C-alpha cells in the first residue's frame, strides 16, 4: 500500500516537470510572399525544445512533414532542414492554389501551433495595345487600349508619350474566372497633330511581382500632314545689281514634291536670270523690274501649301564727281566739284569722298544723272552772272574817273567846273570828229 502511494507521487512529479518545461516552448513562424512559379520556404523554429516533435501541415490540414518524415506525396515539397529546434520545408513551382494558411505544430502537452500565411502573387501578362493604325491623318482622333491579365493583386497601367506621362486616361479592373487574378485595361483618347509624328506611345504595367522591372508595350505614331512652307531670303535688304537667293523650306509627310516658283501669279519672267535649283530660286543681278510677289508652292498626297515673299529692290548708293571749268572775259577760272547721291538724304557738297557702299563702275539711274547735270548748269550760270557783274562794275568806275581828271588839277572850284565843262566839250568834239 505504501509502495503504491509512492509510485503515484513519483508519476505526478514527473508529469509536473514535463508541464513546467513545456511552458517555455513555443513554435515561431513568419508569413511568406512568393511570385507564382517561384519557390516558397516555410520555417518553424523553437528556442527551447526537449526533443519534442515538429510538424508542418497545409491549408487543407494535410500533414506535409512530421519531423524529417515526408507525409504527403507531392514532388514539389522538399525537406530543407529538420532538428529539435527547426523544421524547414520548401514548396517549388508555387501556384495560386497553394496560397493559404500553413500550420506548424509542436507536440507538447497541450499541442502548441503557429500559423504562417503563404501569399502567391499573380504575374501580369505582357500588355497588348489595340486600336492602333498607321499612318494617321493629322487632326484624327486616336483611341488606344492597353490590356493585361493574370495579375494578383490588380496591376497598375500608365501611359507615356516618349518620356512624358499622360494622366487623363480611363482605367478598368475585372476579376478573372478563377476569382483570384484580375484583368486590367486602360484607354487613352487623343487627337493627333504633326508634332506627334515619330512619337513613341508607351503602355507600362507596374506590379510588385515584377521586381521593379515593368512590362511595356510600345507603338510609334506615323502622322501624315499637309506641307508647311516658309521662304527665307539670302539678304534682308536686296539692292540693285546684287544677286538674291530665295530658299523655300517645306516640311510635310509624305515629303513634298519639288516646289513650284511663280511671280505675280505667273511664270518667272526671265529664266536666264532667275534659275531654280531644287528648293532655291537664284536671281542674278537684281533690277527694278524684279520687284513683285514671289510664291513658293509645295504639294504632297495630303494637300498643298504655299508662302509668298514681296521683293522690293533698293537703289544702290552712288556718287558722281563732275568738274566744270567756266571761261570768262577775264582770266578768272572757277572749278566746282558737286557730289550727288541717290539716297533719301541727297545733298551737294564740295567734297571728293566717295560713298563706301557704292559699287565700282556702277552708273546711277537716268533721273539721278539728269538732276546732277541740272544742278551743275544752275551753279555755273550763277557764277557767270556774278563774274559778269563784277566786270561791268569795274569798267564803269574807270570811266567816271577819267571824267574827273580836269577837276583834280584846278586851283579852285570855279576853275574845276570850267575844266570839267571843257573836258566835256572836248569829248563832244572828239565824238563828233569820230563820227
Coordinates of C-alpha atoms in Angstrom, one line a residue:
X1 CA 0.0 0.0 0.0
X2 CA 2.8 2.3 0.9
X3 CA 4.6 1.3 -2.3
X4 CA 1.6 2.2 -4.5
X5 CA 1.3 5.6 -2.9
X6 CA 5.0 6.4 -3.5
X7 CA 4.7 5.3 -7.2
X8 CA 1.7 7.6 -7.8
X9 CA 3.5 10.5 -6.2
X10 CA 6.5 9.9 -8.4
X11 CA 4.3 9.8 -11.6
X12 CA 2.7 13.2 -10.8
X13 CA 6.1 14.7 -10.1
X14 CA 7.4 13.6 -13.5
X15 CA 4.3 15.0 -15.2
X16 CA 4.7 18.3 -13.3
X17 CA 8.3 18.6 -14.5
X18 CA 7.2 17.9 -18.1
X19 CA 4.4 20.5 -17.9
X20 CA 6.7 23.1 -16.3
X21 CA 9.4 22.5 -19.1
X22 CA 6.8 22.7 -21.9
X23 CA 5.6 26.1 -20.7
X24 CA 8.8 27.7 -22.2
X25 CA 8.4 26.0 -25.6
X26 CA 6.6 27.8 -28.4
X27 CA 7.0 27.5 -32.2
X28 CA 7.8 30.6 -34.2
X29 CA 6.9 31.2 -37.9
X30 CA 6.7 34.0 -40.5
X31 CA 4.4 34.9 -43.4
X32 CA 5.8 34.3 -46.8
X33 CA 5.1 36.0 -50.2
X34 CA 6.2 34.4 -53.4
X35 CA 5.7 35.0 -57.1
X36 CA 3.7 32.5 -59.0
X37 CA 6.0 29.8 -60.3
X38 CA 8.7 30.6 -57.6
X39 CA 9.8 28.6 -54.5
X40 CA 8.5 29.2 -51.0
X41 CA 10.5 28.4 -47.9
X42 CA 8.4 27.7 -44.7
X43 CA 10.4 27.7 -41.5
X44 CA 9.3 26.8 -37.9
X45 CA 11.7 27.4 -35.0
X46 CA 11.6 26.5 -31.3
X47 CA 14.1 28.1 -29.0
X48 CA 13.6 25.6 -26.1
X49 CA 12.8 22.1 -27.1
X50 CA 13.3 18.9 -25.1
X51 CA 13.2 16.6 -28.1
X52 CA 9.5 17.4 -28.9
X53 CA 8.4 16.7 -32.5
X54 CA 7.5 19.4 -35.0
X55 CA 5.0 19.1 -37.9
X56 CA 4.0 21.2 -41.0
X57 CA 0.5 21.0 -42.4
X58 CA -1.1 22.7 -45.4
X59 CA -4.3 24.9 -45.5
X60 CA -6.3 21.7 -46.0
X61 CA -4.8 20.4 -42.7
X62 CA -2.8 17.7 -44.6
X63 CA 0.5 16.8 -42.9
X64 CA 3.4 17.7 -45.1
X65 CA 6.3 16.8 -42.9
X66 CA 6.5 15.2 -39.4
X67 CA 10.0 15.9 -38.2
X68 CA 12.1 14.6 -41.0
X69 CA 9.5 12.3 -42.4
X70 CA 7.5 13.3 -45.5
X71 CA 3.8 12.6 -45.1
X72 CA 2.3 14.0 -48.4
X73 CA 3.3 12.7 -51.8
X74 CA 4.0 15.9 -53.6
X75 CA 7.2 16.2 -55.5
X76 CA 7.2 19.9 -55.2
X77 CA 7.6 19.7 -51.4
X78 CA 11.1 19.0 -50.0
X79 CA 12.7 19.0 -46.7
X80 CA 15.2 21.8 -46.1
X81 CA 16.3 21.2 -42.5
X82 CA 15.0 19.1 -39.6
X83 CA 16.2 19.3 -36.0
X84 CA 14.8 19.6 -32.5
X85 CA 14.9 23.4 -32.9
X86 CA 13.9 23.9 -36.5
X87 CA 11.8 22.3 -39.3
X88 CA 12.0 24.0 -42.7
X89 CA 10.4 22.8 -45.9
X90 CA 10.3 24.2 -49.5
X91 CA 7.4 24.3 -52.0
X92 CA 8.6 24.8 -55.6
X93 CA 6.7 25.9 -58.6
X94 CA 4.1 27.6 -56.4
X95 CA 0.7 28.1 -57.9
X96 CA -2.2 30.3 -56.9
X97 CA -3.9 27.3 -55.4
X98 CA -1.0 26.9 -52.9
X99 CA -1.9 30.2 -51.2
X100 CA -3.3 30.0 -47.7
X101 CA -2.5 29.4 -44.1
X102 CA 0.1 26.8 -43.2
X103 CA 0.4 25.5 -39.6
X104 CA 3.5 24.4 -37.6
X105 CA 2.7 22.2 -34.6
X106 CA 4.8 21.5 -31.5
X107 CA 3.7 18.3 -29.8
X108 CA 3.8 19.3 -26.2
X109 CA 1.1 18.8 -23.6
X110 CA -1.1 20.5 -24.8
X111 CA 0.0 20.9 -28.5
X112 CA 1.2 24.3 -29.5
X113 CA 0.8 25.8 -33.0
X114 CA 1.9 28.8 -35.1
X115 CA 0.4 30.0 -38.3
X116 CA 2.2 31.2 -41.5
X117 CA 0.3 32.7 -44.4
X118 CA 1.6 32.0 -47.9
X119 CA 0.7 34.8 -50.4
X120 CA 1.1 34.0 -54.1
X121 CA 1.5 36.9 -56.5
X122 CA -0.1 36.6 -59.9
X123 CA 2.3 37.9 -62.6
X124 CA 0.6 40.1 -65.2
X125 CA 0.8 39.0 -68.8
X126 CA 2.7 41.2 -71.3
X127 CA 0.4 44.1 -72.2
X128 CA -1.1 44.5 -75.6
X129 CA -2.1 47.8 -77.3
X130 CA -5.2 47.7 -79.5
X131 CA -6.9 50.3 -81.7
X132 CA -3.6 51.4 -83.3
X133 CA -3.4 52.2 -87.0
X134 CA -0.7 53.7 -89.2
X135 CA -0.5 56.1 -90.8
X136 CA -2.9 58.5 -89.2
X137 CA -4.1 61.8 -90.7
X138 CA -3.4 65.0 -88.8
X139 CA -6.5 66.0 -86.8
X140 CA -7.9 62.5 -86.4
X141 CA -9.0 61.1 -83.1
X142 CA -7.0 58.1 -81.9
X143 CA -8.2 55.7 -79.2
X144 CA -5.7 53.2 -77.8
X145 CA -6.5 50.5 -75.3
X146 CA -3.8 48.7 -73.2
X147 CA -4.8 45.4 -71.6
X148 CA -3.1 42.8 -69.3
X149 CA -4.5 39.7 -67.5
X150 CA -3.4 37.4 -64.7
X151 CA -2.3 39.9 -62.1
X152 CA -2.8 39.4 -58.4
X153 CA -3.4 41.9 -56.9
X154 CA -4.6 44.0 -59.8
X155 CA -1.8 45.6 -61.8
X156 CA -1.4 49.4 -62.5
X157 CA -1.3 50.7 -66.1
X158 CA 0.4 54.0 -67.0
X159 CA 0.6 55.8 -70.4
X160 CA 3.5 57.8 -71.8
X161 CA 4.4 59.8 -74.9
X162 CA 8.1 59.3 -75.1
X163 CA 9.1 60.2 -71.5
X164 CA 6.1 62.3 -70.7
X165 CA 3.3 60.6 -68.7
X166 CA -0.3 61.1 -69.7
X167 CA -2.6 61.4 -66.8
X168 CA -6.1 61.8 -68.4
X169 CA -6.9 58.1 -69.1
X170 CA -9.7 55.6 -68.3
X171 CA -9.0 52.6 -66.0
X172 CA -11.0 49.3 -65.8
X173 CA -10.4 46.3 -63.5
X174 CA -12.2 43.0 -63.9
X175 CA -11.9 39.7 -61.9
X176 CA -10.8 36.7 -63.9
X177 CA -12.8 33.4 -64.0
X178 CA -10.6 31.8 -61.4
X179 CA -11.7 34.6 -59.0
X180 CA -8.1 35.0 -57.9
X181 CA -6.5 37.1 -60.6
X182 CA -7.5 40.3 -62.4
X183 CA -7.7 41.7 -66.0
X184 CA -6.8 45.4 -66.2
X185 CA -7.3 47.7 -69.1
X186 CA -6.7 51.4 -69.7
X187 CA -7.9 53.6 -72.6
X188 CA -6.2 56.6 -74.0
X189 CA -8.0 59.1 -76.2
X190 CA -6.2 62.0 -78.0
X191 CA -6.3 64.0 -81.3
X192 CA -3.1 63.7 -83.2
X193 CA -1.2 66.5 -84.9
X194 CA 2.1 66.8 -86.8
X195 CA 4.1 67.1 -83.5
X196 CA 3.1 63.5 -82.8
X197 CA 4.8 62.1 -85.8
X198 CA 7.5 59.7 -84.7
X199 CA 6.4 59.8 -81.1
X200 CA 6.5 56.5 -79.1
X201 CA 3.3 55.8 -77.3
X202 CA 4.1 53.5 -74.3
X203 CA 1.8 51.4 -72.1
X204 CA 3.6 50.5 -68.9
X205 CA 2.4 47.8 -66.4
X206 CA 3.6 48.1 -62.8
X207 CA 3.3 45.3 -60.4
X208 CA 5.0 44.1 -57.2
X209 CA 5.7 40.7 -58.8
X210 CA 7.9 42.3 -61.5
X211 CA 10.7 43.3 -59.2
X212 CA 10.8 47.0 -60.3
X213 CA 11.1 45.9 -63.9
X214 CA 7.8 46.9 -65.5
X215 CA 6.4 45.3 -68.6
X216 CA 5.8 47.7 -71.5
X217 CA 4.1 47.7 -74.9
X218 CA 5.0 50.4 -77.4
X219 CA 3.7 51.8 -80.7
X220 CA 5.4 54.6 -82.8
X221 CA 3.0 57.1 -84.3
X222 CA 3.2 58.0 -88.0
X223 CA 1.2 61.1 -88.8
X224 CA 0.6 62.4 -92.4
X225 CA 0.0 66.1 -92.8
X226 CA 0.0 68.8 -95.4
X227 CA 3.2 70.7 -96.1
X228 CA 4.2 73.8 -94.2
X229 CA 6.1 76.4 -96.3
X230 CA 8.5 79.2 -95.5
X231 CA 10.6 81.5 -97.7
X232 CA 13.9 82.7 -96.4
X233 CA 15.8 85.4 -98.4
X234 CA 19.6 85.4 -98.5
X235 CA 19.7 89.1 -97.5
X236 CA 17.1 91.2 -95.7
X237 CA 17.9 94.3 -97.8
X238 CA 18.2 93.4 -101.5
X239 CA 19.9 96.0 -103.7
X240 CA 20.0 96.7 -107.4
X241 CA 22.8 94.8 -109.1
X242 CA 23.3 92.3 -106.4
X243 CA 22.3 88.5 -106.5
X244 CA 19.5 87.2 -104.4
X245 CA 18.7 83.6 -103.3
X246 CA 15.2 82.7 -102.0
X247 CA 15.1 79.4 -100.2
X248 CA 11.7 77.6 -99.9
X249 CA 11.6 75.5 -96.7
X250 CA 8.9 72.9 -96.9
X251 CA 8.0 70.2 -94.4
X252 CA 5.4 67.6 -94.7
X253 CA 4.6 63.9 -94.6
X254 CA 4.9 62.3 -97.1
X255 CA 7.7 64.6 -98.2
X256 CA 6.5 67.3 -100.6
X257 CA 7.3 67.1 -104.3
X258 CA 9.7 69.6 -105.9
X259 CA 8.4 73.1 -105.2
X260 CA 6.9 75.4 -107.8
X261 CA 8.1 79.1 -108.1
X262 CA 5.9 81.8 -109.6
X263 CA 6.0 85.6 -109.7
X264 CA 2.9 87.8 -109.5
X265 CA 0.7 84.7 -110.2
X266 CA 2.5 83.7 -113.4
X267 CA 5.7 82.1 -114.6
X268 CA 9.1 83.5 -113.9
X269 CA 9.6 86.3 -116.5
X270 CA 13.4 85.9 -117.0
X271 CA 14.5 82.2 -116.9
X272 CA 18.1 83.2 -117.8
X273 CA 18.5 85.3 -114.7
X274 CA 16.0 83.5 -112.5
X275 CA 17.4 80.0 -112.0
X276 CA 15.5 77.4 -109.9
X277 CA 17.8 74.8 -108.2
X278 CA 16.0 72.3 -106.0
X279 CA 14.1 74.4 -103.4
X280 CA 16.1 77.6 -104.2
X281 CA 15.4 80.5 -106.6
X282 CA 18.5 82.3 -107.6
X283 CA 18.1 85.8 -109.1
X284 CA 21.2 87.2 -110.8
X285 CA 21.8 91.0 -110.9
X286 CA 18.7 92.4 -109.4
X287 CA 17.0 95.4 -111.1
X288 CA 13.8 97.3 -110.6
X289 CA 11.8 95.0 -112.9
X290 CA 12.3 92.2 -110.4
X291 CA 10.0 93.9 -107.9
X292 CA 6.9 91.8 -107.2
X293 CA 5.4 89.0 -105.2
X294 CA 7.2 85.6 -105.4
X295 CA 5.3 82.5 -104.4
X296 CA 6.6 79.1 -103.4
X297 CA 4.1 76.2 -103.6
X298 CA 4.7 72.7 -102.1
X299 CA 2.4 69.7 -102.6
X300 CA 2.1 66.1 -101.3
X301 CA -0.5 63.4 -101.3
X302 CA -2.3 65.0 -98.4
X303 CA -2.6 68.6 -99.6
X304 CA -1.0 71.8 -100.8
X305 CA 0.5 74.8 -99.1
X306 CA 2.3 78.0 -100.2
X307 CA 4.2 81.0 -99.0
X308 CA 4.8 84.5 -100.5
X309 CA 7.7 86.9 -100.5
X310 CA 7.3 90.5 -101.6
X311 CA 10.6 91.7 -103.3
X312 CA 11.5 95.4 -103.3
X313 CA 14.8 96.1 -104.9
X314 CA 16.5 99.1 -103.3
X315 CA 18.7 101.6 -105.0
X316 CA 22.4 101.2 -104.5
X317 CA 24.0 104.4 -103.1
X318 CA 26.1 106.0 -105.9
X319 CA 28.4 109.1 -106.1
X320 CA 29.1 111.4 -109.1
X321 CA 32.1 113.7 -109.2
X322 CA 31.8 116.2 -112.2
X323 CA 34.4 119.0 -112.6
X324 CA 33.5 122.1 -114.7
X325 CA 35.7 125.0 -115.9
X326 CA 33.9 128.2 -116.8
X327 CA 35.5 130.7 -119.3
X328 CA 35.0 134.5 -118.7
X329 CA 36.0 137.8 -120.1
X330 CA 38.8 137.9 -117.5
X331 CA 41.5 135.4 -116.6
X332 CA 39.4 134.1 -113.6
X333 CA 38.6 130.3 -113.7
X334 CA 36.0 128.7 -111.4
X335 CA 36.3 125.0 -110.7
X336 CA 33.3 123.4 -108.9
X337 CA 33.0 119.8 -107.5
X338 CA 29.5 118.6 -106.8
X339 CA 28.7 115.3 -105.0
X340 CA 25.2 113.9 -105.8
X341 CA 23.8 110.7 -104.3
X342 CA 20.5 108.9 -104.8
X343 CA 20.0 108.2 -101.1
X344 CA 16.9 109.7 -99.4
X345 CA 19.1 112.5 -97.8
X346 CA 20.8 113.6 -101.1
X347 CA 23.0 116.7 -100.8
X348 CA 25.6 118.6 -102.8
X349 CA 28.9 119.4 -101.2
X350 CA 32.4 120.3 -102.3
X351 CA 33.9 117.0 -101.3
X352 CA 35.7 114.3 -103.1
X353 CA 34.9 111.5 -100.7
X354 CA 33.1 108.5 -102.3
X355 CA 30.3 106.5 -100.7
X356 CA 31.8 103.3 -99.5
X357 CA 28.7 101.4 -100.3
X358 CA 28.7 102.4 -104.0
X359 CA 29.5 99.7 -106.5
X360 CA 32.7 100.2 -108.5
X361 CA 31.9 101.2 -112.1
X362 CA 28.2 101.3 -111.5
X363 CA 26.2 104.3 -113.0
X364 CA 23.2 105.6 -111.3
X365 CA 19.7 105.8 -112.8
X366 CA 18.9 108.4 -115.5
X367 CA 17.0 110.7 -113.2
X368 CA 20.0 110.9 -110.9
X369 CA 22.3 111.9 -113.8
X370 CA 19.8 114.5 -115.1
X371 CA 19.4 116.0 -111.7
X372 CA 23.2 116.3 -111.4
X373 CA 23.5 118.0 -114.7
X374 CA 20.8 120.5 -113.9
X375 CA 22.4 121.4 -110.6
X376 CA 25.8 121.9 -112.3
X377 CA 24.2 124.1 -115.1
X378 CA 22.4 126.3 -112.5
X379 CA 25.6 126.7 -110.4
X380 CA 27.7 127.6 -113.5
X381 CA 25.0 130.1 -114.6
X382 CA 25.0 131.8 -111.2
X383 CA 28.9 132.0 -111.2
X384 CA 28.9 133.5 -114.8
X385 CA 26.3 136.2 -113.8
X386 CA 28.4 137.1 -110.8
X387 CA 31.6 137.4 -112.7
X388 CA 29.9 139.5 -115.5
X389 CA 28.6 141.9 -112.9
X390 CA 32.0 142.4 -111.4
X391 CA 33.5 143.1 -114.8
X392 CA 30.9 145.7 -115.7
X393 CA 31.2 147.4 -112.4
X394 CA 35.0 147.7 -112.8
X395 CA 34.8 149.4 -116.2
X396 CA 32.2 151.8 -115.1
X397 CA 34.4 153.1 -112.3
X398 CA 37.3 153.7 -114.7
X399 CA 35.0 155.9 -117.0
X400 CA 33.9 158.1 -114.1
X401 CA 37.5 158.6 -113.0
X402 CA 38.6 159.9 -116.5
X403 CA 35.8 162.5 -116.5
X404 CA 37.1 163.9 -113.2
X405 CA 40.7 164.3 -114.3
X406 CA 40.3 168.1 -115.2
X407 CA 38.8 168.9 -111.9
X408 CA 41.7 167.4 -109.9
X409 CA 44.3 169.9 -111.4
X410 CA 42.1 173.1 -110.9
X411 CA 43.3 175.6 -108.2
X412 CA 39.8 176.4 -107.1
X413 CA 36.2 175.3 -107.6
X414 CA 35.4 177.7 -110.4
X415 CA 38.3 176.6 -112.4
X416 CA 37.4 173.0 -111.8
X417 CA 33.9 173.5 -113.2
X418 CA 35.3 175.2 -116.2
X419 CA 37.9 172.4 -116.8
X420 CA 35.2 169.8 -116.4
X421 CA 33.0 171.6 -118.9
X422 CA 35.9 171.9 -121.2
X423 CA 36.6 168.3 -120.9
X424 CA 33.0 167.6 -121.9
X425 CA 33.2 169.9 -124.8
X426 CA 36.4 168.3 -125.9
X427 CA 34.8 165.0 -125.6
X428 CA 31.9 166.0 -127.6
X429 CA 34.2 167.4 -130.2
X430 CA 36.1 164.2 -130.3
X431 CA 32.9 162.3 -130.5
X432 CA 31.7 164.4 -133.4
X433 CA 35.1 164.1 -135.1
X434 CA 35.0 160.4 -134.7
X435 CA 31.6 160.2 -136.3

